[in-house]
Backbone as a printed PyTorch tensor [residue, N CA C, xyz], in Angstrom:
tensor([[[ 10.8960,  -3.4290,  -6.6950],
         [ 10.6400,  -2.8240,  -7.9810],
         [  9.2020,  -2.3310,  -8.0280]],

        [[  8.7010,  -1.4350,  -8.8130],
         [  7.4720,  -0.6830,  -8.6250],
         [  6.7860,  -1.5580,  -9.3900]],

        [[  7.2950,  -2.4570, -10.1370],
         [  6.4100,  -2.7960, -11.1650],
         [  5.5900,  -4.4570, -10.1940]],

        [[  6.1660,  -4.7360,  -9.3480],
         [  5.7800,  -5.6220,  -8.3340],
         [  4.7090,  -5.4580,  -7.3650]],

        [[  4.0270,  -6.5210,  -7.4030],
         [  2.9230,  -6.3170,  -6.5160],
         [  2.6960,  -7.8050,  -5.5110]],

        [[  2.4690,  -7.4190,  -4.2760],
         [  2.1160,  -8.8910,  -4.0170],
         [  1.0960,  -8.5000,  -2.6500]],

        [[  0.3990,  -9.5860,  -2.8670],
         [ -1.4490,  -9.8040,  -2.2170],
         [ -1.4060, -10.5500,  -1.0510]],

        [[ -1.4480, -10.1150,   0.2590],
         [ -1.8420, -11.0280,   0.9980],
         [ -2.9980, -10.5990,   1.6740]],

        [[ -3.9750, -11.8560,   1.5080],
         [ -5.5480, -12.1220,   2.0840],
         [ -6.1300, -12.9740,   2.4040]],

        [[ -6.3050, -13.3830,   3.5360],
         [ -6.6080, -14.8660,   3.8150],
         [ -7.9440, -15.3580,   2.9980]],

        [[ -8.5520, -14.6960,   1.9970],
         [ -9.1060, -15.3090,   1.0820],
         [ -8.6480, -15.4220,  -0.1370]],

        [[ -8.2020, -16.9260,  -0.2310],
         [ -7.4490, -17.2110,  -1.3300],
         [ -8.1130, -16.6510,  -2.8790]],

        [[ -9.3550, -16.5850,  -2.6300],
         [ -9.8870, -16.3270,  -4.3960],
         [-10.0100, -14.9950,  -4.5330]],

        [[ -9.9530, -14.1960,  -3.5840],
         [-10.2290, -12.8180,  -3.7550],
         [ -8.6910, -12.4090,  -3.9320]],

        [[ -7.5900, -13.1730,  -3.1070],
         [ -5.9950, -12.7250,  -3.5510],
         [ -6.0480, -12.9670,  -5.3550]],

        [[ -6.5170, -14.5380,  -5.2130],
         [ -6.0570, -14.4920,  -6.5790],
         [ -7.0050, -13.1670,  -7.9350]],

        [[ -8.1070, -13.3060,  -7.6180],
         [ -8.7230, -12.1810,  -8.1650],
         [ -8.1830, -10.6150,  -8.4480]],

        [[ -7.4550, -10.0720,  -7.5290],
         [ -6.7210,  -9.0270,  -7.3520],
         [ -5.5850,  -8.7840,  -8.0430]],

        [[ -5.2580, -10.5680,  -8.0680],
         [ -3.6950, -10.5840,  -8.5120],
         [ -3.8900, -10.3490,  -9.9810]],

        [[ -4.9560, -10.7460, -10.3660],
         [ -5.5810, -11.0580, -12.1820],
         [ -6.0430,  -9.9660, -12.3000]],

        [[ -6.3520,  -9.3340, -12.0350],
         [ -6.7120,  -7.6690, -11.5090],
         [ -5.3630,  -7.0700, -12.2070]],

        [[ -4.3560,  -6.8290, -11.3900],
         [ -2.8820,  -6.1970, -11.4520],
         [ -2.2940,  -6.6670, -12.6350]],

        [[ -1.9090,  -7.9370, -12.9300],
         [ -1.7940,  -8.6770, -13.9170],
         [ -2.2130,  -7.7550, -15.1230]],

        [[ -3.1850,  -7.4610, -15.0110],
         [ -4.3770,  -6.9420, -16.0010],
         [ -3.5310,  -5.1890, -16.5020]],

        [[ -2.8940,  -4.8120, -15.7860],
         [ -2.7280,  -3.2960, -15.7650],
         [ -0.9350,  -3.6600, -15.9840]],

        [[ -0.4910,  -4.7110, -15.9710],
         [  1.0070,  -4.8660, -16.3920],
         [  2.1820,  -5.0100, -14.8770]],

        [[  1.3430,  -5.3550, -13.1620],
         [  1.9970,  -6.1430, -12.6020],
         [  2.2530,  -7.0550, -12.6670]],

        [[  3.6230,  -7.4470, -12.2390],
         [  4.2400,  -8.6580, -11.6050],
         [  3.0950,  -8.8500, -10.4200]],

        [[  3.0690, -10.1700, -10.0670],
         [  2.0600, -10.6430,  -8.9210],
         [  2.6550, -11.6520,  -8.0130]],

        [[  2.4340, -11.6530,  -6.7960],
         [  2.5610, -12.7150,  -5.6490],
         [  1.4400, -12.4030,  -5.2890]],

        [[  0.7970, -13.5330,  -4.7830],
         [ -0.2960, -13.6390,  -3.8230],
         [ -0.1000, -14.6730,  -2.7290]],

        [[ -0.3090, -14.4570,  -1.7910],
         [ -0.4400, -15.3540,  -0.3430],
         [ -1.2570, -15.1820,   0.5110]],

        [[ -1.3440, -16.4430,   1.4590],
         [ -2.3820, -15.9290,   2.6710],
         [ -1.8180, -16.1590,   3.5410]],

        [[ -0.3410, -16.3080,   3.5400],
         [  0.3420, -16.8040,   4.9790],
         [  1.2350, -15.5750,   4.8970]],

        [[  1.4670, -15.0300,   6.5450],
         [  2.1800, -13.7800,   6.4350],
         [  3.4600, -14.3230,   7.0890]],

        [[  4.0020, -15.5320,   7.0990],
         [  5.3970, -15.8940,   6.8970],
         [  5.9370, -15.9340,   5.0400]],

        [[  4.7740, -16.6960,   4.6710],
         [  5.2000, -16.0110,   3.3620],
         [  5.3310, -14.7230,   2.7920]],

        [[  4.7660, -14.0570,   3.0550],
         [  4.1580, -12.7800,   2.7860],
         [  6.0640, -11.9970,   3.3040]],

        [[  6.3720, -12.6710,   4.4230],
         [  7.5110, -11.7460,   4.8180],
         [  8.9390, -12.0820,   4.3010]],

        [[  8.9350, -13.4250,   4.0100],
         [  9.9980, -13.9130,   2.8500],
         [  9.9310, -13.2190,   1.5490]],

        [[  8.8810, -13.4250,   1.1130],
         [  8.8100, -12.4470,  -0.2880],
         [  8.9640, -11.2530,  -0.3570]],

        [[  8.9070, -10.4150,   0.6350],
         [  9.2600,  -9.0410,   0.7800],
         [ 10.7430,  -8.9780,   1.1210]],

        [[ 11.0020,  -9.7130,   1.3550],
         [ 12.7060,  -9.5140,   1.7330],
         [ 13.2560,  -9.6170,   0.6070]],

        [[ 12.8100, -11.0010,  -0.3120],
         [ 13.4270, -11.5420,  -1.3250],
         [ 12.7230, -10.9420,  -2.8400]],

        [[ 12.0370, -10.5020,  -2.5310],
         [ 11.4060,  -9.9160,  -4.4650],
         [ 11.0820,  -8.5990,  -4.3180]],

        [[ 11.0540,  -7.7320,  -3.2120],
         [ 11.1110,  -6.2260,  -3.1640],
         [ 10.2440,  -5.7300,  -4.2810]],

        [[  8.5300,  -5.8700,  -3.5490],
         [  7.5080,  -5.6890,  -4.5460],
         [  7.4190,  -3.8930,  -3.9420]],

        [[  6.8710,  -3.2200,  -5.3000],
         [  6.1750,  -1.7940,  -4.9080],
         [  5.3150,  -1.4470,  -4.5750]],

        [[  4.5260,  -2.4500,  -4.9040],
         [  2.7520,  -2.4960,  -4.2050],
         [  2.5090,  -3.7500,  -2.9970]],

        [[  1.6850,  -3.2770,  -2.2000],
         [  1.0790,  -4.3220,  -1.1430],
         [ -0.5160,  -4.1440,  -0.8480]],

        [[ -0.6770,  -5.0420,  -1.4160],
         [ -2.4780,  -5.4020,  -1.1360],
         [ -2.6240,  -5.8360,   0.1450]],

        [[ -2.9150,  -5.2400,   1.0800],
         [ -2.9660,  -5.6730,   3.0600],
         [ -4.4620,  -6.1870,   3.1810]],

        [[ -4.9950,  -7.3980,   3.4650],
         [ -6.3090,  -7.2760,   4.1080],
         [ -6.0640,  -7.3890,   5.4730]],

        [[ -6.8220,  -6.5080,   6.4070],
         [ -6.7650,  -6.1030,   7.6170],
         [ -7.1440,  -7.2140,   8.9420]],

        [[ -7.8280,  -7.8440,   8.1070],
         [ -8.3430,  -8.9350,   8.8750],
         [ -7.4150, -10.5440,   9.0710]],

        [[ -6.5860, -10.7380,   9.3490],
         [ -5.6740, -11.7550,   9.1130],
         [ -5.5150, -12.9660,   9.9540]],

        [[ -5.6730, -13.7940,  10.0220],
         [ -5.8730, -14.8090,  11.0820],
         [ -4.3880, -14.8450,  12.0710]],

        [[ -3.6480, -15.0930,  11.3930],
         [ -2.4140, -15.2000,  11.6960],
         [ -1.8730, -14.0380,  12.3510]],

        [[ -1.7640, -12.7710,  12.3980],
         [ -1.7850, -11.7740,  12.3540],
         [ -2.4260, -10.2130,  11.7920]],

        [[ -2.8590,  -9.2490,  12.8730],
         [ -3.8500,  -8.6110,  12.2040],
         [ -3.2730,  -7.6100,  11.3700]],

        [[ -3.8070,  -6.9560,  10.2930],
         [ -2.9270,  -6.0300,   9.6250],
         [ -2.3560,  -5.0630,  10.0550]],

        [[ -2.9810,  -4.5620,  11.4670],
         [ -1.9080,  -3.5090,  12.3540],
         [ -0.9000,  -3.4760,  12.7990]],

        [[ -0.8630,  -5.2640,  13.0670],
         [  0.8420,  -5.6020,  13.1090],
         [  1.8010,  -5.8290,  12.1500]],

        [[  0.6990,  -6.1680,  10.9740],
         [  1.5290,  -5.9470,   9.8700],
         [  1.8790,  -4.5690,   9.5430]],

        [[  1.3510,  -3.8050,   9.3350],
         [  1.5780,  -2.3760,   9.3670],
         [  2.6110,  -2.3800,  10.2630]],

        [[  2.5930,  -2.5340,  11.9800],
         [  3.6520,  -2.4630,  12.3560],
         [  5.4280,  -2.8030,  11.8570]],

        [[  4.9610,  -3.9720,  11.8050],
         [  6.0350,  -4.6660,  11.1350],
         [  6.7980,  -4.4420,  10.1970]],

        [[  6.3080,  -3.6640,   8.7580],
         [  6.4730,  -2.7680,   7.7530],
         [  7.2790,  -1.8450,   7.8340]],

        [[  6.6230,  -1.0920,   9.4730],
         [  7.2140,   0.1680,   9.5770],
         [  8.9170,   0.0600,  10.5980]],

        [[  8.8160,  -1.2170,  10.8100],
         [ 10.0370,  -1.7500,  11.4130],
         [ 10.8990,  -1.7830,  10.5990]],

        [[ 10.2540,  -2.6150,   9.4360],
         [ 11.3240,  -3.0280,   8.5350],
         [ 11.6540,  -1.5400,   7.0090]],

        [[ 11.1370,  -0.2930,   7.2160],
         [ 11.4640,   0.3650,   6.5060],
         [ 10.6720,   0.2720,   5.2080]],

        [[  9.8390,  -0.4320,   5.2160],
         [  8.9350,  -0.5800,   3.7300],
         [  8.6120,   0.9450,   2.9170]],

        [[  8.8830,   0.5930,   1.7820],
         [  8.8260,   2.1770,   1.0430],
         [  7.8850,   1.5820,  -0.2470]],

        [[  7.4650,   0.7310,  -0.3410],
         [  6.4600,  -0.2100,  -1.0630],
         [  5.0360,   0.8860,  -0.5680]],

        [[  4.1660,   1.0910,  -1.5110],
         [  2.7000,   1.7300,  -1.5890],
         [  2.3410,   0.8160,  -1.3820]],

        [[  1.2220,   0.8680,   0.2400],
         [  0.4550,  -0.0480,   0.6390],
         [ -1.1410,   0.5830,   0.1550]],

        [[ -2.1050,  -0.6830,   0.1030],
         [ -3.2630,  -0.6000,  -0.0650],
         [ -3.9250,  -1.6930,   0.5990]],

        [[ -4.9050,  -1.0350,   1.8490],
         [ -5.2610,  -1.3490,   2.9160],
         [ -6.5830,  -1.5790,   2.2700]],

        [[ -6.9190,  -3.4700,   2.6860],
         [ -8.3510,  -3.7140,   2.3410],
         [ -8.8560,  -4.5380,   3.3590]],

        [[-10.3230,  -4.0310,   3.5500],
         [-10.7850,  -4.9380,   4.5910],
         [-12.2360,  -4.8970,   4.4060]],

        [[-13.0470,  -5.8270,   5.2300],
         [-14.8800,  -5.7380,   5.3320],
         [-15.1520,  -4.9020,   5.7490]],

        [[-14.0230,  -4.1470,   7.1870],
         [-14.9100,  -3.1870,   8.2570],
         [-15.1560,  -2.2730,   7.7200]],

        [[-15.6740,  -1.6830,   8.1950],
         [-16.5770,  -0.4590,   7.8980],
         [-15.5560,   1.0110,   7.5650]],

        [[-15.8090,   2.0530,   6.8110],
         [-15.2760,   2.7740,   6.4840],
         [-14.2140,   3.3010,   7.7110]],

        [[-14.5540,   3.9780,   8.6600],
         [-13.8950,   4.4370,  10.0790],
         [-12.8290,   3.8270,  10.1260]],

        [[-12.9190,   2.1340,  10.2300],
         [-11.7260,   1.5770,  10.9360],
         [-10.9080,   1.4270,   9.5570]],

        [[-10.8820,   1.4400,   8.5350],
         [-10.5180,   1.7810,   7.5630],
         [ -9.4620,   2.8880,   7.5710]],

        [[-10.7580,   4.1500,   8.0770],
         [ -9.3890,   4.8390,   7.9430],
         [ -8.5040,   5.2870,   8.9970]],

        [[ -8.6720,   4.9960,   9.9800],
         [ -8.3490,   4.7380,  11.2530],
         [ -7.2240,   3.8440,  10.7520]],

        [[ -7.1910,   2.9500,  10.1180],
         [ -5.9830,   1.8490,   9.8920],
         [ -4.6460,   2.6490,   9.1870]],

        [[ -5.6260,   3.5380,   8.1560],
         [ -4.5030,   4.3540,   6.9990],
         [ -4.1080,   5.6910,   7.8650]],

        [[ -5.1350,   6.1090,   8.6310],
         [ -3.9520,   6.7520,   9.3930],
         [ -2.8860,   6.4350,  10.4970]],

        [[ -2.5480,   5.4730,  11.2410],
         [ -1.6760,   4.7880,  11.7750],
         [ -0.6190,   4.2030,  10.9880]],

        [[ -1.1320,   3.9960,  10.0520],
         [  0.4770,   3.3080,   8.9150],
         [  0.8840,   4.4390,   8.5200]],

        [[  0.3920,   5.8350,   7.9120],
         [  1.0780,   7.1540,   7.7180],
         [  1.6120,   7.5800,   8.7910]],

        [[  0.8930,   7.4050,  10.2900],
         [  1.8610,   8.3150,  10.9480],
         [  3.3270,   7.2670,  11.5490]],

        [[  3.0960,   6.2480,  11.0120],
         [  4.5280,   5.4130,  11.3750],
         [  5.2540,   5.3540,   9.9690]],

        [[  4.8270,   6.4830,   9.1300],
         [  5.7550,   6.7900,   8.1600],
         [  5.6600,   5.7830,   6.9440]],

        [[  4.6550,   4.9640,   7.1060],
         [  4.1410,   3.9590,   5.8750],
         [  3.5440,   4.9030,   4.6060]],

        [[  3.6390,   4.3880,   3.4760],
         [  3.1010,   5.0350,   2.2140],
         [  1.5400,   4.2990,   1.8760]],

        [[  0.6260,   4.8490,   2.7270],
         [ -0.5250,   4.4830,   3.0410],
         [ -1.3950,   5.0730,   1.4560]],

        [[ -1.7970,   4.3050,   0.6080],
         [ -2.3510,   5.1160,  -0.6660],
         [ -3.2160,   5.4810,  -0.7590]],

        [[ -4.1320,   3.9120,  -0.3320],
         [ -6.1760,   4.3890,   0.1360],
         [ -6.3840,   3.1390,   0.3900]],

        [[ -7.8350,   2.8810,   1.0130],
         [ -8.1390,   1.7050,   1.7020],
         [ -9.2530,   1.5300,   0.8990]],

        [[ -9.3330,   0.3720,   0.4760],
         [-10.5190,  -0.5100,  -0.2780],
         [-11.5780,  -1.2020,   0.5310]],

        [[-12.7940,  -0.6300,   0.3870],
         [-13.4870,  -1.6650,   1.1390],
         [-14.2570,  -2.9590,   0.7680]],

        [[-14.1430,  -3.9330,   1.0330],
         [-14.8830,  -5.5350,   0.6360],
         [-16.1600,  -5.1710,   0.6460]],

        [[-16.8980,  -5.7620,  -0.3600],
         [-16.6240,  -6.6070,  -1.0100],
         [-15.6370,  -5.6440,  -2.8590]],

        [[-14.5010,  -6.4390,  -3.2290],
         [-14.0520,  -4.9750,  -3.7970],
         [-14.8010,  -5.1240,  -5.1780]],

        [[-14.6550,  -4.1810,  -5.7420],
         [-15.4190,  -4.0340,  -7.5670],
         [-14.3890,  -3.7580,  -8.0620]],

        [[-14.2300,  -4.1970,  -9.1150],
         [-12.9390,  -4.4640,  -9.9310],
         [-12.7330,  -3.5480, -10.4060]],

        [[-13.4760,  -2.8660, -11.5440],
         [-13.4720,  -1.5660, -12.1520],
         [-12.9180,  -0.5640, -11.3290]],

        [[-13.2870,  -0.6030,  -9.5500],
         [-12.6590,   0.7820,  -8.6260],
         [-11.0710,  -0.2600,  -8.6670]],

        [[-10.6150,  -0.6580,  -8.4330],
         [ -9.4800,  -1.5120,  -8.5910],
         [ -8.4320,  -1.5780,  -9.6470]],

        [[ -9.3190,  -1.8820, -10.6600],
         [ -8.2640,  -1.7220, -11.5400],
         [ -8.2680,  -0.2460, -11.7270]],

        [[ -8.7400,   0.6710, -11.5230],
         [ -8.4530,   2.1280, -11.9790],
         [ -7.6180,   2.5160, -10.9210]],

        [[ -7.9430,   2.1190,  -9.0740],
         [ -6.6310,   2.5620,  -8.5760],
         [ -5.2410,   1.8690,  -8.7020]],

        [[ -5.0440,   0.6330,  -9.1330],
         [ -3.8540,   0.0980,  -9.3430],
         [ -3.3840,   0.8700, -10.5310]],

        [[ -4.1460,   1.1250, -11.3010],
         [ -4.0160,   1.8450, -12.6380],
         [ -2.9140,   2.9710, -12.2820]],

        [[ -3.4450,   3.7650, -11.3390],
         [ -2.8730,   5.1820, -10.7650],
         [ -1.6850,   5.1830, -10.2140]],

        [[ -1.8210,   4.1060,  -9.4130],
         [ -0.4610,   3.1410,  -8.4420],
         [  0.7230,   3.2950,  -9.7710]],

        [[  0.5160,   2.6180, -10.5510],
         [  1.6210,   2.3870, -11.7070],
         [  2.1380,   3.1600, -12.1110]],

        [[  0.9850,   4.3650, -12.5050],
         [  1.4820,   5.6360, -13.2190],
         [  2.3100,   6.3780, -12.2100]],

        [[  1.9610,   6.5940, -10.7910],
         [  2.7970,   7.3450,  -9.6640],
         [  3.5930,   7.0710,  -9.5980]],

        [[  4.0410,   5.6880, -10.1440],
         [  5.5810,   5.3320,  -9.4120],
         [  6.6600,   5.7120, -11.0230]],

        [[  5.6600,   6.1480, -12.1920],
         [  6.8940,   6.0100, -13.3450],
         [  6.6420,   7.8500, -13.3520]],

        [[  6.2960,   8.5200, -12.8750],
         [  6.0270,   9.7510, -12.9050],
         [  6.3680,  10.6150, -11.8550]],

        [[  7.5750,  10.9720, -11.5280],
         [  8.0580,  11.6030, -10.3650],
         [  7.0770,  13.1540, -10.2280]],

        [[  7.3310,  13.8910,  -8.9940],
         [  6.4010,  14.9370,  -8.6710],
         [  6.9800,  16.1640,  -9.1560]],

        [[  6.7430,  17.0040,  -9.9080],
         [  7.3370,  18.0470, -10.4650],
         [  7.2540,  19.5430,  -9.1960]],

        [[  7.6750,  20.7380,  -9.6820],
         [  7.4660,  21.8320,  -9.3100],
         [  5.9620,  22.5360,  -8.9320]],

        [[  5.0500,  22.1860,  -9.9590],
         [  3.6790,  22.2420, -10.2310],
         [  2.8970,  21.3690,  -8.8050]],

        [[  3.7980,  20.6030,  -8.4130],
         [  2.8810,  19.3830,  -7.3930],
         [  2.9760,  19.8150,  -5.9550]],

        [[  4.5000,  20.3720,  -6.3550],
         [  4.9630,  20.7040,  -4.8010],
         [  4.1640,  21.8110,  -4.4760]],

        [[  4.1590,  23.1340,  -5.4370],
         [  3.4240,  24.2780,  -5.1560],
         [  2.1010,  23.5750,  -4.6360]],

        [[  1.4430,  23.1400,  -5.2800],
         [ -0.1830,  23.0240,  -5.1540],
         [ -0.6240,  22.1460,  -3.8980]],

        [[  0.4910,  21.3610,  -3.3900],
         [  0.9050,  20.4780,  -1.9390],
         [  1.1920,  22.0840,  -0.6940]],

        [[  2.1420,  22.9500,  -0.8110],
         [  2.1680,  24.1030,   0.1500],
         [  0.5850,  24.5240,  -0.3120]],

        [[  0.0930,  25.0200,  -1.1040],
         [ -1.0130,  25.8830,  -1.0580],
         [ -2.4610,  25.0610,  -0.5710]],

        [[ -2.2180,  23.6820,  -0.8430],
         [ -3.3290,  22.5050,   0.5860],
         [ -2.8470,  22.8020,   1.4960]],

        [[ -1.5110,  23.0160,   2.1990],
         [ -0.9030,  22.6650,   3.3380],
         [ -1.2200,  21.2060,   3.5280]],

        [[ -0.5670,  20.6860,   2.8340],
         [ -0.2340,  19.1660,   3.1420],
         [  0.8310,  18.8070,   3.9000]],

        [[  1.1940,  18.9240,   4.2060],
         [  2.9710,  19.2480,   4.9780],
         [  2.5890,  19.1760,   6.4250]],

        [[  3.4270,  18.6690,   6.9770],
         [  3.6650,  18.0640,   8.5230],
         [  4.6850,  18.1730,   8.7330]],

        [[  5.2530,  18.5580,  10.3750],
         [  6.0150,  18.2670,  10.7870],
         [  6.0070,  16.6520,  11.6410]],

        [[  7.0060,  15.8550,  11.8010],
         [  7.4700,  14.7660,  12.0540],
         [  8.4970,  14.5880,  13.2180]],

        [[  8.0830,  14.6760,  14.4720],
         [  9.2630,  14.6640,  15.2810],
         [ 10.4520,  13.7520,  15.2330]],

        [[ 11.2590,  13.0190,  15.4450],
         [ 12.0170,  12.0380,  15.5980],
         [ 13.2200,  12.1560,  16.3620]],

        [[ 13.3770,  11.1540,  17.6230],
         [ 13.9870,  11.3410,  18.7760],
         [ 15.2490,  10.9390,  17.8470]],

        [[ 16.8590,  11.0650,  18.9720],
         [ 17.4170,  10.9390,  18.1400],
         [ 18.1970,  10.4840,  19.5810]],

        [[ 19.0100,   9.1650,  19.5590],
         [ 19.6100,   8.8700,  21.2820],
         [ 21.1070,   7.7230,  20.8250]],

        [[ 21.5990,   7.5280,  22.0690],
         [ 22.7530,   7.4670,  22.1870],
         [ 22.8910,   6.5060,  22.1540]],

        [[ 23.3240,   5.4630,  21.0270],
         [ 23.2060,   3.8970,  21.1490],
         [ 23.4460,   3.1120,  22.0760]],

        [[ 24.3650,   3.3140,  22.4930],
         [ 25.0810,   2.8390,  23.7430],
         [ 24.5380,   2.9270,  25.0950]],

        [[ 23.4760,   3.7030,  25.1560],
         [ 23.4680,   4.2140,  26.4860],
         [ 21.2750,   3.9890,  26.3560]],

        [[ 21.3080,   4.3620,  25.0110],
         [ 19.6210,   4.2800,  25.3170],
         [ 19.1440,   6.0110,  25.4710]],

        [[ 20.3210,   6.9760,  25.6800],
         [ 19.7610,   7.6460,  26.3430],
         [ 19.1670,   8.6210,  25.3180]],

        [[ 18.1950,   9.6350,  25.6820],
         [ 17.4010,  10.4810,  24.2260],
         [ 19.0030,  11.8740,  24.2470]],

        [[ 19.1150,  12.0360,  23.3020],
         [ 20.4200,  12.8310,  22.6880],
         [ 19.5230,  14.1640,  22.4150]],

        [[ 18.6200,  14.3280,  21.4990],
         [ 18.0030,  15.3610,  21.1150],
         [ 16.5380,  15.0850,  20.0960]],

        [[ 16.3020,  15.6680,  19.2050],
         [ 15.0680,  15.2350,  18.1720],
         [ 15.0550,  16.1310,  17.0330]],

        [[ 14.9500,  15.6750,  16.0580],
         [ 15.0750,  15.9910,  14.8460],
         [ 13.0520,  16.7270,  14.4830]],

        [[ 13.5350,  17.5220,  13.4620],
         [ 12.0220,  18.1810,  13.2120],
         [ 12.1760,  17.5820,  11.2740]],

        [[ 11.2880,  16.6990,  10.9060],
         [ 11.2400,  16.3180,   9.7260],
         [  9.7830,  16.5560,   9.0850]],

        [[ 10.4890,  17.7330,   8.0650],
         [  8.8700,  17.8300,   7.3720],
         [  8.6170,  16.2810,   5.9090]],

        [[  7.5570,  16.1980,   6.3150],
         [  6.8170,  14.9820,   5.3800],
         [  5.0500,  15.7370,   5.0730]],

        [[  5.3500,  14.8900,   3.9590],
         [  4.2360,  15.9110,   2.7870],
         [  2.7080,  14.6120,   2.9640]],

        [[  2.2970,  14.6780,   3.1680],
         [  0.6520,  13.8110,   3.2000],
         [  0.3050,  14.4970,   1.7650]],

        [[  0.7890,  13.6310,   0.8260],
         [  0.1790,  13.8650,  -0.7840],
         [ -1.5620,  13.5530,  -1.2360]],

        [[ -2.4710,  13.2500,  -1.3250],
         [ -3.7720,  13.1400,  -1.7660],
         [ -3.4590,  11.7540,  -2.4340]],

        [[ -2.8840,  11.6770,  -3.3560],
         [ -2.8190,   9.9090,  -4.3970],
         [ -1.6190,   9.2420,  -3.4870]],

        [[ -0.3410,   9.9420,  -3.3500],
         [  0.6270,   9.3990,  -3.2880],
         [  0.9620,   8.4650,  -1.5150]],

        [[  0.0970,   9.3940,  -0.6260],
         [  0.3670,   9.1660,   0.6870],
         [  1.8150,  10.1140,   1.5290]],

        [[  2.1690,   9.1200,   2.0860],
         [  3.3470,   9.9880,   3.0400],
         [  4.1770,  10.0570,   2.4530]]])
């Protein structure tokens, strides 16, 4: 559900902070720092938002990202971490090009005010579908990509052919 959000950060006070954050703007909240939890709850409460910190003991957020993109996640992620801007976005572009809904990456230490105004945005995107007006002004950025995708023979493994899928790189929305 869009109206769901859930936090995983292996710093427990900054999850919970985030979560009181969201809370604040009219999410539902989970917070965790264990990404076995983190992957039960996504199966079982199908949140719309994901607060990722990149840095994870257990696993790093690239595999979470990976993992995401295994499991089909259509949940708006928001990628937070200490490092430095680059690997930042270095992170958000690897979860877009594995077809993740990468929104923007926060950097630590976070300020609430930038926070609650992008969760703010988060909320409104998901009750506000994209009109005629969005799409035009998306062709005239050239936001638009093509997307290869192999396409093969279950049985056999073998590659069959490849599909050409255009996907739009939106500015707020992501992929």
């Amino acid at each position: 559900m869009s109206d769901r959000l859930i936090i995983i950060d292996d710093e427990v006070e900054l999850g919970r902070l985030i979560g009181r954050v969201g809370e604040s703007v009219g999410y539902e909240v989970k917070v965790t720092s264990r990404i076995q939890d983190f992957k039960e709850c996504l199966g079982q409460w199908s949140p719309g938002v994901i607060v990722l910190d990149l840095a994870m003991p257990e696993m790093d957020g690239l595999e979470v990202l990976r993992w995401l993109s295994l499991e089909n996640s259509r949940a708006q992620i928001v990628i937070m971490s200490g490092f430095d801007a680059r690997v930042l976005e270095a992170a958000k572009r690897i979860g877009q090009e594995r077809g993740l809904n990468i929104c923007f990456a926060i950097n630590k230490p976070v300020r609430v005010p930038d926070l609650r105004e992008k969760l703010t945005s988060l909320k409104k995107t998901t009750s506000n579908p994209l009109d005629r007006a969005d799409l035009e002004r998306g062709l005239a950025a050239r936001e638009f990509f093509l997307h290869y995708q192999p396409t093969v023979v279950l049985r056999t493994g073998a590659l069959q052919g490849v599909e050409a899928l255009v996907r739009w790189n939106h500015p707020q929305h992501g992929i």
